[in-house]
Short mmCIF file of C-alpha atoms and ligand atoms in Angstrom, two decimals:
data_model
loop_
_atom_site.label_atom_id
_atom_site.label_comp_id
_atom_site.label_asym_id
_atom_site.label_seq_id
_atom_site.Cartn_x
_atom_site.Cartn_y
_atom_site.Cartn_z
CA MET A 1 18.68 12.05 -16.92
CA GLU A 2 17.49 9.43 -14.56
CA SER A 3 14.26 8.60 -16.34
CA GLN A 4 16.18 7.92 -19.61
CA LYS A 5 18.24 5.20 -18.15
CA LYS A 6 17.26 1.73 -18.81
CA ARG A 7 14.95 0.73 -15.92
CA GLU A 8 16.22 -2.07 -13.87
CA GLY A 9 14.24 -5.30 -13.53
CA PHE A 10 14.38 -8.99 -12.39
CA SER A 11 16.15 -11.17 -14.84
CA SER A 12 14.05 -14.38 -14.85
CA GLY A 13 10.90 -16.18 -13.68
CA LEU A 14 12.56 -17.67 -10.76
CA ALA A 15 13.94 -14.31 -9.66
CA VAL A 16 10.35 -12.98 -9.87
CA PHE A 17 9.06 -15.76 -7.71
CA PHE A 18 11.74 -15.67 -5.10
CA ALA A 19 11.60 -11.81 -4.78
CA THR A 20 7.66 -11.72 -4.51
CA LEU A 21 7.72 -14.72 -1.99
CA SER A 22 10.38 -13.07 0.10
CA SER A 23 8.12 -10.19 0.65
CA ALA A 24 5.18 -12.29 1.71
CA VAL A 25 7.12 -14.45 4.01
CA GLY A 26 7.72 -12.30 7.01
CA LEU A 27 7.29 -12.46 10.84
CA GLY A 28 3.76 -13.18 10.16
CA ASN A 29 4.55 -16.74 9.06
CA ILE A 30 6.24 -17.32 12.27
CA TRP A 31 4.54 -15.64 15.24
CA LYS A 32 1.01 -15.13 13.81
CA PHE A 33 -0.26 -17.57 11.30
CA PRO A 34 0.76 -20.94 12.83
CA TYR A 35 -0.79 -19.95 16.12
CA LEU A 36 -3.96 -18.70 14.47
CA ILE A 37 -4.32 -21.97 12.56
CA GLY A 38 -4.01 -24.01 15.73
CA SER A 39 -6.24 -21.87 17.84
CA ASN A 40 -9.18 -21.51 15.40
CA GLY A 41 -9.79 -25.10 14.43
CA GLY A 42 -6.74 -26.37 12.67
CA GLY A 43 -7.43 -27.82 9.30
CA ALA A 44 -10.82 -26.18 9.19
CA PHE A 45 -9.19 -22.65 9.58
CA LEU A 46 -6.64 -23.59 6.99
CA LEU A 47 -9.47 -24.28 4.51
CA LEU A 48 -11.27 -21.09 5.43
CA TYR A 49 -8.05 -19.20 4.88
CA LEU A 50 -7.59 -20.72 1.50
CA VAL A 51 -11.08 -19.62 0.53
CA CYS A 52 -10.15 -16.09 1.74
CA ILE A 53 -7.01 -16.07 -0.29
CA LEU A 54 -9.25 -17.05 -3.37
CA PHE A 55 -11.59 -14.12 -2.80
CA VAL A 56 -9.40 -11.51 -1.30
CA GLY A 57 -5.68 -12.12 -1.44
CA LEU A 58 -5.30 -13.37 -5.08
CA PRO A 59 -7.62 -10.82 -6.52
CA ILE A 60 -5.78 -7.95 -4.93
CA MET A 61 -2.34 -9.48 -5.68
CA ILE A 62 -3.26 -9.87 -9.47
CA SER A 63 -4.57 -6.31 -9.53
CA GLU A 64 -1.35 -5.01 -8.05
CA PHE A 65 0.59 -6.92 -10.62
CA TYR A 66 -1.46 -5.48 -13.37
CA ILE A 67 -0.92 -1.86 -12.28
CA GLY A 68 2.88 -2.54 -11.76
CA ARG A 69 3.82 -4.31 -14.86
CA LYS A 70 1.62 -2.32 -17.20
CA THR A 71 3.03 0.94 -16.08
CA ARG A 72 6.51 -0.06 -14.95
CA LYS A 73 6.52 2.56 -12.42
CA ASN A 74 6.64 3.31 -8.82
CA VAL A 75 3.18 3.26 -6.97
CA ILE A 76 2.45 6.91 -7.32
CA GLY A 77 3.74 7.25 -10.99
CA ALA A 78 1.85 4.06 -11.96
CA ILE A 79 -1.65 5.32 -10.80
CA THR A 80 -0.97 8.77 -12.29
CA GLU A 81 -0.13 7.17 -15.59
CA LEU A 82 -3.29 5.08 -15.61
CA LYS A 83 -5.64 7.92 -14.35
CA GLY A 84 -3.80 11.29 -14.39
CA SER A 85 -3.47 13.17 -11.30
CA THR A 86 -6.80 12.33 -9.78
CA GLY A 87 -7.97 11.35 -6.22
CA TRP A 88 -6.86 7.79 -7.10
CA LYS A 89 -3.40 8.97 -6.54
CA SER A 90 -4.18 8.56 -2.92
CA ILE A 91 -3.66 4.89 -3.27
CA GLY A 92 0.09 5.71 -3.85
CA VAL A 93 0.28 8.14 -1.11
CA LEU A 94 -1.43 5.98 1.44
CA GLY A 95 0.84 3.11 0.31
CA ILE A 96 3.98 5.03 0.89
CA PHE A 97 2.87 6.28 4.24
CA ALA A 98 2.00 2.69 5.34
CA ALA A 99 5.25 1.54 4.29
CA TYR A 100 6.93 4.13 6.53
CA LEU A 101 4.72 3.22 9.56
CA ILE A 102 5.52 -0.42 9.17
CA LEU A 103 9.16 0.13 8.71
CA PHE A 104 9.30 2.11 11.90
CA PHE A 105 8.18 -0.76 14.09
CA TYR A 106 9.00 -3.78 12.11
CA SER A 107 12.77 -2.63 12.14
CA SER A 108 12.47 -2.59 15.79
CA VAL A 109 11.27 -6.24 16.08
CA ALA A 110 13.78 -7.32 13.38
CA GLY A 111 16.42 -6.00 15.65
CA TRP A 112 15.30 -8.19 18.46
CA VAL A 113 15.46 -11.12 16.21
CA TYR A 114 18.92 -10.28 15.12
CA SER A 115 20.03 -9.89 18.56
CA TYR A 116 18.75 -13.47 19.31
CA VAL A 117 20.68 -14.97 16.71
CA PHE A 118 23.70 -13.44 18.32
CA LYS A 119 22.49 -14.58 21.85
CA ALA A 120 21.89 -18.14 20.60
CA LEU A 121 25.35 -18.22 19.14
CA LYS A 122 26.83 -17.13 22.32
CA GLY A 123 24.94 -19.82 24.10
CA ASP A 124 22.91 -17.41 26.31
CA PHE A 125 19.96 -19.84 26.33
CA LYS A 126 21.72 -22.84 27.49
CA ALA A 127 20.32 -22.86 30.99
CA VAL A 128 17.32 -20.76 30.79
CA ASN A 129 14.06 -21.38 32.73
CA ALA A 130 10.60 -19.79 32.53
CA ASP A 131 11.77 -16.85 34.56
CA THR A 132 15.08 -16.11 32.92
CA VAL A 133 13.71 -16.16 29.35
CA LYS A 134 11.51 -13.36 30.49
CA ILE A 135 14.40 -11.42 31.77
CA VAL A 136 16.42 -11.90 28.61
CA PHE A 137 13.45 -10.55 26.54
CA SER A 138 12.84 -7.56 28.73
CA ASN A 139 16.59 -6.66 28.55
CA THR A 140 16.36 -7.03 24.75
CA THR A 141 13.39 -4.89 24.43
CA ILE A 142 13.73 -2.20 27.16
CA GLY A 143 17.32 -1.27 26.57
CA PRO A 144 17.48 1.68 25.87
CA MET A 145 20.89 1.22 23.88
CA PRO A 146 20.97 -2.50 22.75
CA PRO A 147 17.66 -2.40 21.03
CA ILE A 148 18.45 0.99 19.26
CA LEU A 149 21.77 -0.35 18.18
CA TRP A 150 20.30 -3.49 16.72
CA GLN A 151 17.66 -1.54 15.03
CA ILE A 152 20.32 0.56 13.36
CA VAL A 153 22.18 -2.66 12.25
CA VAL A 154 18.74 -3.97 10.61
CA ILE A 155 18.18 -0.61 8.80
CA ALA A 156 21.77 -0.62 7.63
CA VAL A 157 21.72 -4.23 6.34
CA VAL A 158 18.37 -3.52 4.50
CA SER A 159 19.68 -0.18 3.12
CA ILE A 160 22.95 -1.60 1.76
CA ILE A 161 20.85 -4.34 -0.21
CA ILE A 162 18.48 -1.76 -1.59
CA ILE A 163 21.34 0.59 -2.63
CA LEU A 164 22.82 -2.30 -4.63
CA GLY A 165 19.69 -2.09 -6.78
CA VAL A 166 16.91 -4.45 -8.05
CA GLU A 167 19.07 -7.01 -9.84
CA LYS A 168 22.31 -6.91 -7.80
CA GLY A 169 20.57 -6.26 -4.47
CA ILE A 170 16.97 -7.66 -4.23
CA GLU A 171 17.32 -10.34 -6.88
CA ARG A 172 20.65 -11.70 -5.77
CA VAL A 173 19.83 -11.58 -2.04
CA THR A 174 16.36 -13.27 -2.28
CA LYS A 175 17.53 -15.95 -4.67
CA THR A 176 20.18 -16.94 -2.06
CA LEU A 177 18.26 -16.37 1.11
CA MET A 178 14.80 -17.94 0.25
CA PRO A 179 16.27 -21.44 -0.51
CA LEU A 180 18.32 -21.03 2.76
CA LEU A 181 15.19 -20.13 4.79
CA PHE A 182 13.55 -23.33 3.39
CA ALA A 183 16.71 -25.44 4.30
CA LEU A 184 16.72 -24.10 7.82
CA ILE A 185 13.01 -24.53 8.43
CA ILE A 186 13.16 -28.15 7.23
CA ILE A 187 15.98 -28.92 9.49
CA CYS A 188 13.91 -27.45 12.45
CA ASP A 189 10.95 -29.65 11.13
CA ILE A 190 12.96 -32.89 11.10
CA ARG A 191 14.09 -32.33 14.72
CA ALA A 192 10.59 -31.45 15.86
CA ILE A 193 8.89 -34.38 14.44
CA THR A 194 11.18 -36.73 15.77
CA LEU A 195 10.38 -35.54 19.39
CA PRO A 196 8.44 -37.68 21.78
CA GLY A 197 4.97 -36.35 22.11
CA ALA A 198 5.15 -34.43 18.78
CA SER A 199 1.82 -35.75 17.73
CA ASP A 200 -0.02 -33.24 20.08
CA GLY A 201 1.64 -30.54 18.09
CA PHE A 202 0.27 -31.93 14.86
CA LYS A 203 -3.17 -32.35 16.42
CA PHE A 204 -3.15 -28.75 17.45
CA LEU A 205 -2.25 -27.62 13.91
CA PHE A 206 -4.10 -29.92 11.66
CA ASN A 207 -7.12 -31.48 13.66
CA VAL A 208 -10.07 -30.45 11.68
CA ASP A 209 -12.53 -28.85 14.13
CA PHE A 210 -15.47 -26.94 12.31
CA SER A 211 -16.92 -26.01 15.52
CA LYS A 212 -14.15 -23.45 16.21
CA LEU A 213 -14.94 -21.61 13.02
CA THR A 214 -16.68 -18.66 14.75
CA LYS A 215 -17.49 -15.44 13.01
CA ASP A 216 -14.21 -13.93 14.70
CA ALA A 217 -12.28 -16.64 12.87
CA VAL A 218 -13.71 -15.61 9.59
CA LEU A 219 -12.76 -11.90 10.25
CA VAL A 220 -9.24 -13.09 11.23
CA ALA A 221 -8.85 -15.24 8.05
CA LEU A 222 -10.01 -12.50 5.92
CA GLY A 223 -7.62 -9.90 7.43
CA LEU A 224 -4.84 -12.43 7.29
CA SER A 225 -5.26 -13.31 3.67
CA PHE A 226 -4.15 -10.02 2.51
CA PHE A 227 -1.70 -8.82 5.30
CA LYS A 228 0.12 -12.12 4.75
CA LEU A 229 0.66 -11.35 1.08
CA SER A 230 2.01 -7.89 1.68
CA LEU A 231 -1.04 -6.26 -0.15
CA GLY A 232 -2.72 -2.96 -0.06
CA MET A 233 0.31 -0.70 0.25
CA GLY A 234 2.07 -0.63 -3.18
CA THR A 235 4.64 -3.31 -2.38
CA MET A 236 3.40 -5.61 -5.04
CA VAL A 237 2.86 -2.74 -7.41
CA THR A 238 6.46 -1.80 -6.97
CA TYR A 239 7.84 -5.30 -7.34
CA SER A 240 5.83 -6.25 -10.27
CA SER A 241 7.02 -3.25 -12.06
CA TYR A 242 10.39 -5.21 -12.22
CA PHE A 243 8.77 -8.40 -13.51
CA THR A 244 9.76 -9.97 -16.79
CA GLU A 245 7.47 -9.19 -19.73
CA ASP A 246 6.70 -12.87 -20.24
CA ASN A 247 5.85 -13.74 -16.65
CA ASN A 248 2.39 -15.30 -16.16
CA LEU A 249 1.02 -13.00 -13.50
CA ILE A 250 -1.87 -15.14 -12.55
CA LYS A 251 0.22 -18.21 -12.10
CA THR A 252 2.85 -16.33 -10.11
CA SER A 253 0.03 -15.16 -7.67
CA PHE A 254 -1.07 -18.67 -7.03
CA LYS A 255 2.54 -19.96 -6.61
CA VAL A 256 3.55 -17.17 -4.08
CA ALA A 257 0.27 -17.59 -1.98
CA LEU A 258 0.72 -21.33 -1.87
CA SER A 259 4.28 -21.21 -1.00
CA ASP A 260 3.71 -18.61 1.66
CA THR A 261 1.15 -20.74 3.30
CA LEU A 262 3.61 -23.73 3.04
CA VAL A 263 6.13 -21.74 4.82
CA SER A 264 3.71 -20.87 7.69
CA LEU A 265 2.73 -24.55 7.98
CA LEU A 266 6.46 -25.60 8.09
CA ALA A 267 6.99 -23.02 10.78
CA GLY A 268 4.11 -24.28 12.74
CA ILE A 269 5.49 -27.78 12.39
CA ALA A 270 8.85 -26.57 13.67
CA ILE A 271 7.32 -24.97 16.70
CA PHE A 272 4.21 -26.76 18.06
CA PRO A 273 5.44 -30.30 18.48
CA ALA A 274 8.20 -29.00 20.74
CA VAL A 275 5.88 -26.85 22.62
CA PHE A 276 3.56 -29.64 23.45
CA SER A 277 6.13 -32.12 24.03
CA PHE A 278 7.31 -29.94 26.96
CA GLY A 279 3.67 -29.73 28.18
CA MET A 280 3.59 -25.89 27.46
CA GLN A 281 0.66 -24.01 26.29
CA PRO A 282 0.94 -22.38 22.76
CA GLU A 283 0.65 -18.74 22.48
CA ALA A 284 0.88 -16.10 19.89
CA GLY A 285 3.06 -12.98 19.21
CA PRO A 286 6.36 -11.88 20.57
CA GLY A 287 5.93 -14.22 23.56
CA LEU A 288 6.02 -17.33 21.29
CA LEU A 289 9.04 -16.22 19.31
CA PHE A 290 11.16 -14.61 22.08
CA MET A 291 10.25 -16.74 25.05
CA THR A 292 8.58 -20.07 24.37
CA ILE A 293 10.79 -21.02 21.55
CA PRO A 294 14.04 -20.43 23.37
CA LEU A 295 12.74 -22.00 26.40
CA VAL A 296 11.63 -25.25 24.66
CA PHE A 297 14.45 -25.48 22.28
CA SER A 298 16.89 -25.08 24.93
CA GLN A 299 15.75 -28.39 26.37
CA ILE A 300 15.85 -30.60 23.31
CA PRO A 301 19.05 -32.33 21.95
CA PHE A 302 20.84 -30.21 19.40
CA GLY A 303 18.43 -27.36 20.69
CA SER A 304 21.35 -24.76 20.72
CA PHE A 305 22.06 -25.35 17.05
CA LEU A 306 18.28 -25.37 16.24
CA LEU A 307 17.89 -22.09 18.11
CA VAL A 308 20.44 -20.41 15.78
CA ALA A 309 18.77 -21.90 12.84
CA PHE A 310 15.47 -20.68 13.95
CA PHE A 311 16.50 -17.10 14.63
CA LEU A 312 18.45 -16.97 11.42
CA LEU A 313 15.50 -17.97 9.33
CA SER A 314 13.39 -15.44 11.31
CA SER A 315 15.96 -12.73 10.58
CA ILE A 316 15.90 -13.73 6.86
CA ALA A 317 12.10 -13.39 6.71
CA ALA A 318 12.24 -10.05 8.45
CA THR A 319 14.95 -8.63 6.30
CA THR A 320 13.52 -9.61 2.97
CA ALA A 321 10.12 -8.38 3.91
CA MET A 322 11.61 -5.05 5.05
CA MET A 323 13.50 -4.78 1.69
CA SER A 324 10.17 -4.89 -0.18
CA MET A 325 8.70 -2.20 2.14
CA LEU A 326 11.69 0.15 1.63
CA GLU A 327 11.72 -0.35 -2.19
CA VAL A 328 8.20 1.44 -2.21
CA PRO A 329 9.39 4.89 -1.22
CA ILE A 330 12.82 4.49 -2.93
CA ALA A 331 11.26 3.72 -6.24
CA TYR A 332 9.16 6.86 -5.91
CA TYR A 333 11.98 9.23 -5.01
CA THR A 334 14.29 8.01 -7.66
CA GLU A 335 11.79 8.04 -10.32
CA GLU A 336 9.53 11.02 -9.57
CA LYS A 337 12.11 13.24 -7.84
CA GLY A 338 15.16 12.28 -9.74
CA ILE A 339 17.09 11.52 -6.68
CA THR A 340 19.84 8.91 -7.13
CA ARG A 341 19.20 5.43 -5.39
CA LYS A 342 22.04 5.82 -2.97
CA LYS A 343 20.94 9.24 -1.79
CA ALA A 344 17.32 8.25 -1.59
CA VAL A 345 18.24 5.21 0.59
CA ILE A 346 20.47 7.10 2.90
CA ILE A 347 17.95 9.90 3.40
CA ASN A 348 15.10 7.29 4.05
CA ALA A 349 17.39 5.21 6.25
CA ILE A 350 17.96 8.19 8.54
CA ILE A 351 14.20 9.03 8.64
CA ILE A 352 13.27 5.41 9.48
CA GLY A 353 16.12 5.33 12.05
CA VAL A 354 15.09 8.49 13.78
CA VAL A 355 11.30 7.80 13.81
CA GLY A 356 11.92 4.11 14.36
CA ILE A 357 13.64 4.80 17.73
CA LEU A 358 10.31 6.17 19.04
CA ALA A 359 8.75 2.66 18.34
CA THR A 360 11.65 1.04 19.93
CA LEU A 361 11.56 3.15 22.98
CA SER A 362 7.83 2.53 23.53
CA ALA A 363 7.63 -1.15 22.80
CA ASP A 364 7.28 -2.03 26.49
CA SER A 365 5.65 -0.21 29.28
CA HIS A 366 9.01 -0.05 31.12
CA SER A 367 10.67 1.44 28.08
CA LEU A 368 11.98 5.09 28.21
CA PHE A 369 8.87 6.44 26.40
CA GLY A 370 6.73 3.49 27.53
CA ASN A 371 4.08 5.80 29.16
CA ILE A 372 3.70 8.38 26.27
CA LYS A 373 0.28 7.81 24.78
CA VAL A 374 -0.95 9.30 21.46
CA PHE A 375 -4.66 8.43 20.87
CA GLY A 376 -4.39 6.12 23.83
CA LYS A 377 -1.60 4.08 22.23
CA GLY A 378 2.24 4.08 22.62
CA PHE A 379 4.04 4.92 19.34
CA PHE A 380 4.85 1.17 18.68
CA ASP A 381 1.26 0.12 18.93
CA LEU A 382 0.09 3.26 17.13
CA PHE A 383 2.32 2.71 14.04
CA ASP A 384 1.14 -0.99 13.86
CA TYR A 385 -2.57 -0.12 14.33
CA ILE A 386 -2.75 2.65 11.72
CA SER A 387 -0.90 0.82 9.18
CA SER A 388 -2.39 -2.84 9.65
CA ASN A 389 -5.82 -1.91 10.64
CA ILE A 390 -6.70 1.19 8.58
CA LEU A 391 -4.25 1.95 5.81
CA MET A 392 -3.74 -1.66 4.38
CA PRO A 393 -7.43 -2.61 4.14
CA LEU A 394 -8.34 0.87 2.85
CA GLY A 395 -5.42 0.53 0.28
CA GLY A 396 -6.71 -2.95 -0.64
CA LEU A 397 -10.32 -1.75 -1.16
CA LEU A 398 -9.32 1.36 -3.27
CA ILE A 399 -7.04 -0.95 -5.48
CA ALA A 400 -9.88 -3.46 -5.98
CA LEU A 401 -12.33 -0.43 -7.08
CA PHE A 402 -9.72 1.18 -9.11
CA VAL A 403 -8.76 -1.90 -11.17
CA GLY A 404 -12.31 -3.25 -11.17
CA TYR A 405 -14.11 -0.11 -12.16
CA LYS A 406 -11.61 2.47 -13.38
CA ASN A 407 -9.50 0.62 -15.86
CA SER A 408 -10.89 -1.01 -18.96
CA LYS A 409 -11.48 -4.68 -18.93
CA ARG A 410 -9.58 -4.87 -22.26
CA ASP A 411 -6.47 -3.42 -20.66
CA VAL A 412 -6.59 -5.81 -17.84
CA GLN A 413 -7.09 -8.75 -20.10
CA LEU A 414 -4.20 -7.66 -22.32
CA GLN A 415 -1.74 -7.40 -19.37
CA LEU A 416 -2.83 -10.64 -17.63
CA SER A 417 -2.79 -12.59 -20.90
CA ASN A 418 0.57 -11.13 -21.92
CA LYS A 419 -1.21 -9.57 -24.91
CA GLY A 420 -2.98 -12.72 -25.81
CA ILE A 421 -0.10 -15.14 -25.82
CA LEU A 422 -1.38 -16.95 -22.74
CA ASN A 423 -4.56 -18.96 -23.17
CA ASN A 424 -6.38 -17.91 -19.95
CA VAL A 425 -9.44 -15.98 -20.93
CA ALA A 426 -11.62 -18.13 -18.42
CA ILE A 427 -9.56 -17.63 -15.43
CA ILE A 428 -9.22 -13.82 -16.16
CA ASN A 429 -13.10 -13.64 -16.35
CA ILE A 430 -13.32 -15.51 -13.04
CA TYR A 431 -10.75 -13.04 -11.45
CA TYR A 432 -12.51 -10.06 -12.89
CA PHE A 433 -15.91 -11.04 -11.58
CA ILE A 434 -14.67 -11.78 -8.08
CA LEU A 435 -12.70 -8.48 -8.14
CA ARG A 436 -15.73 -6.39 -8.96
CA TYR A 437 -18.45 -8.08 -6.92
CA ILE A 438 -16.97 -10.02 -4.11
CA THR A 439 -13.47 -8.52 -2.97
CA PRO A 440 -14.56 -5.09 -2.33
CA LEU A 441 -17.39 -6.11 -0.23
CA LEU A 442 -15.16 -8.33 1.73
CA LEU A 443 -12.54 -5.72 2.15
CA LEU A 444 -15.12 -3.32 3.26
CA ILE A 445 -16.11 -5.80 6.03
CA ILE A 446 -12.44 -6.08 7.02
CA PHE A 447 -11.93 -2.32 7.21
CA LEU A 448 -15.17 -1.67 9.26
CA SER A 449 -14.40 -4.39 11.75
CA SER A 450 -10.64 -3.72 12.04
CA THR A 451 -11.23 -0.06 12.64
CA GLY A 452 -14.01 -0.79 15.04
CA ILE A 453 -16.55 1.19 13.06
CA VAL A 454 -18.85 -1.76 12.98
CA LYS A 455 -18.98 -4.73 15.30
CA PHE A 456 -19.80 -7.87 13.55
N1 LIG B 501 3.62 -10.22 4.68
C1 LIG B 501 4.39 -9.84 5.88
C2 LIG B 501 4.26 -10.99 6.90
O1 LIG B 501 3.41 -11.82 6.93
C3 LIG B 501 3.94 -8.64 6.49
C4 LIG B 501 3.64 -7.38 5.60
C5 LIG B 501 2.57 -6.66 5.42
C6 LIG B 501 4.44 -6.91 4.68
N2 LIG B 501 2.66 -5.73 4.60
C7 LIG B 501 3.79 -5.79 4.03
C8 LIG B 501 5.85 -7.14 4.27
C9 LIG B 501 4.55 -5.13 3.06
C10 LIG B 501 6.43 -6.49 3.26
C11 LIG B 501 5.78 -5.36 2.68
O2 LIG B 501 5.02 -10.91 7.93
#
């Protein structure tokens, strides 16, 4: 019987750290966060973001760790064990649903990133200009065949790692790739800070300007603080179900949140000095990653090498984040339905591939399905909107309420102090207070504003 086999897990504290960080570090660190810091008041926004991490990100992360490590089960099994088959199970159901939706479109973008590593290696960006980078990007996304094939490659890579299992797959891969990601980003940083005119990029990122901290900036920072850390959809419940028994959960959450922020800053340092030194305007999103970066990097000495490094590190970020999304349904199917890991991954890969193609073929208005609209959105945008704006904030809110009000404080204390071995009563009390009285309120605000129910 599947359930009687010894459950897999990470082998050390270091493995726990790299695996968890590899989920948090994703495309968000590269095309979203650095730009948001720069355009919302630099250092001032960074401070605000850290405050949001304290009041939203960390409390939810610690709560997910509590659920996962206490029960050592997949997200639906875990909630059922804690509260039986009640409505709270919907946390798990919504989480798995959100994981699928993100996988559908994230695999598409990851495919573009993979194809850019290949293009950079071939030297396709050697002589690009502002017009030709646009053409390269449209060819990459509109396809139809190349983006579909790259998406299949991505899904295959992620699936193979997940089939290998928690220790031989997730642990081994993240322990190798996370240090490599750091090394690559630092190489890009060294080149960037030695460019003439680099200081404007630093000013953009770090200049402390409190006047730019508008109410929109606050909403952005709040949403980011938990999207960034892969919260609200069962990912951290699932990963923490593999944590070692002696791991200090609160410490791990701080280390992961700070390292993730550091990766975003290092990415910003790799990008913006170069952008400014060519007199270009910074922007966010796919345009920054797929057009501005190839354009600027192609003009600096050692740029072709740097482009390969940059897209390689972006592929690592995208791949390891996707692994942690796929593990959510896989843990569920293997544990609750008794399907073997290999079979569960193959079935899921096919589902993700088939539905994911809908996202790929609707990513651009010129794509094959570019003008099919559901609720006024193409499939790509719809999957993104439902998962990021509705399911994740809702999942986060439910998790805060579930752990804050539906579990005994004693159980939470026992788990977070490793049954009293750690001497951390004070910090647990602070966490518990924030979780009950502050986090749900802030998550409600995020949810109401991101769904457009209330305009703040
Ligand atoms: N944290 C990821 C990023 O910043 C995005 C993300 C959100 C995610 N939810 C997730 C990644 C769940 C893995 C699992 O890019």
